[in-house]
Coordinates of C-alpha atoms in Angstrom, one line a residue:
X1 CA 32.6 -54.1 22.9
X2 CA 30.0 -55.9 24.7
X3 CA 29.2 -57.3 27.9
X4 CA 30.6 -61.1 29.0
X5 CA 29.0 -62.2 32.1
X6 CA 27.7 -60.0 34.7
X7 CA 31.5 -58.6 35.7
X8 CA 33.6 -58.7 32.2
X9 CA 33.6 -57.4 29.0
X10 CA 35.0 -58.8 25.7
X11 CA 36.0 -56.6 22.2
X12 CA 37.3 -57.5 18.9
X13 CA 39.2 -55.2 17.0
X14 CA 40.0 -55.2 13.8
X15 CA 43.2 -52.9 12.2
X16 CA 43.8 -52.1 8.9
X17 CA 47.0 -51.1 6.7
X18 CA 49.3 -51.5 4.0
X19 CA 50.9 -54.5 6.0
X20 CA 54.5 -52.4 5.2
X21 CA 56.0 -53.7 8.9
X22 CA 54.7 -54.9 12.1
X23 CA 53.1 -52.9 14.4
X24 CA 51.7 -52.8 18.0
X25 CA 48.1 -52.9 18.7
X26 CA 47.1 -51.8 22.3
X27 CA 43.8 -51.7 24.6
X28 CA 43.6 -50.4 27.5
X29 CA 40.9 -51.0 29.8
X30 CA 39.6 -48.1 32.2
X31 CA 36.8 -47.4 34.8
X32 CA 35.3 -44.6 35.7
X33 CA 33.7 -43.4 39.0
X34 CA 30.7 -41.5 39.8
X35 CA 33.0 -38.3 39.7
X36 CA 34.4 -39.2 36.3
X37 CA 37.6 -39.9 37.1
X38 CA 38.8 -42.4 35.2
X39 CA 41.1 -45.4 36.5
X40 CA 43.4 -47.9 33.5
X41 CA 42.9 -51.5 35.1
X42 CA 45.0 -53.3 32.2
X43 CA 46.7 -53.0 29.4
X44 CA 46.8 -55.8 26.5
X45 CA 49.1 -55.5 23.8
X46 CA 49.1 -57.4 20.7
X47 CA 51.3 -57.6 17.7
X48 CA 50.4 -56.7 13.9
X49 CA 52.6 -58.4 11.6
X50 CA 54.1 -57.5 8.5
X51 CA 52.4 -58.2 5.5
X52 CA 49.1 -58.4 6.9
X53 CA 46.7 -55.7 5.3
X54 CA 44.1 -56.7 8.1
X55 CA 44.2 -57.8 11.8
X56 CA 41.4 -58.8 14.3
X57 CA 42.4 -59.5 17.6
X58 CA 39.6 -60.8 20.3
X59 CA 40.4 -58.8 24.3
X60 CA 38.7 -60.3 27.5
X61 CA 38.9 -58.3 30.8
X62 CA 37.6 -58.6 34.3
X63 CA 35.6 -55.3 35.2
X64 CA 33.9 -54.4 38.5
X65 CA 30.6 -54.1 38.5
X66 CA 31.0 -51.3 41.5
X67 CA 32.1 -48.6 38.8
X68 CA 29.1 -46.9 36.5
X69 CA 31.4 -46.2 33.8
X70 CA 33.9 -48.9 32.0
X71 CA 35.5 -49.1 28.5
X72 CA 38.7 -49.2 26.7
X73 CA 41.1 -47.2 24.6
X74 CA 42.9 -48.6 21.4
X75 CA 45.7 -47.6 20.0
X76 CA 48.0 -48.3 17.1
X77 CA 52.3 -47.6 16.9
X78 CA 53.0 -46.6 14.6
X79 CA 49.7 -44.2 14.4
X80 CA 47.3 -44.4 11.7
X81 CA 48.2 -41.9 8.6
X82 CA 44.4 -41.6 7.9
X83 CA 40.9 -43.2 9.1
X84 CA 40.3 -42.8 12.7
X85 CA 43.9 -41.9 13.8
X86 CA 46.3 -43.8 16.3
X87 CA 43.5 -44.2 19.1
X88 CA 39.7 -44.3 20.0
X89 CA 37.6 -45.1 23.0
X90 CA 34.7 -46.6 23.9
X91 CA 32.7 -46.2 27.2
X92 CA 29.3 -47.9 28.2
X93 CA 27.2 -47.0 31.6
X94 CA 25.4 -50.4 31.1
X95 CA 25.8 -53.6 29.8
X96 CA 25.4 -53.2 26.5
X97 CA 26.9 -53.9 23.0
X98 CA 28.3 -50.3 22.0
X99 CA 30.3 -50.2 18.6

């Protein structure tokens, strides 16, 4: 994930299988506050198709540079059987590439 412009931020992500069906790669972008809370601005969705063993999808997003805190969540359906699981997030308090 890294910075685009003053006000957006830009991932690729990259999903790996056995390519056995198609599947449904999701990122969610979120804020958060100066309390923590945290706010989903958008959700981008993306299919994996069958007999692909590895993906790479590039996301774009629009954040607000009023928040301290912005990231996003990815998920796979159906959920990893091993590696990192079905989800992981990222956050960053600045505008720098975080991995």
């Amino acid at each position: 994930m890294s910075c685009d412009g003053p006000s957006a931020a830009a991932a690729s992500v990259t999903v790996r299988g056995d390519g056995a069906a198609d599947g449904t790669l999701t990122v969610s972008w979120f804020y958060a506050d100066a309390k923590g809370t945290t706010r989903v601005v958008a959700t981008q969705p993306a299919t994996v198709p069958a007999g692909r063993s590895s993906f790479t999808q590039g996301f774009k997003q629009e954040l607000s540079a009023r928040y301290p805190t912005w990231g996003l969540t990815v998920s796979t359906d159906p959920a990893a059987g091993r590696g990192q699981g079905s989800s992981r997030t990222l956050a960053s308090s600045s505008c720098a590439v975080i991995s």
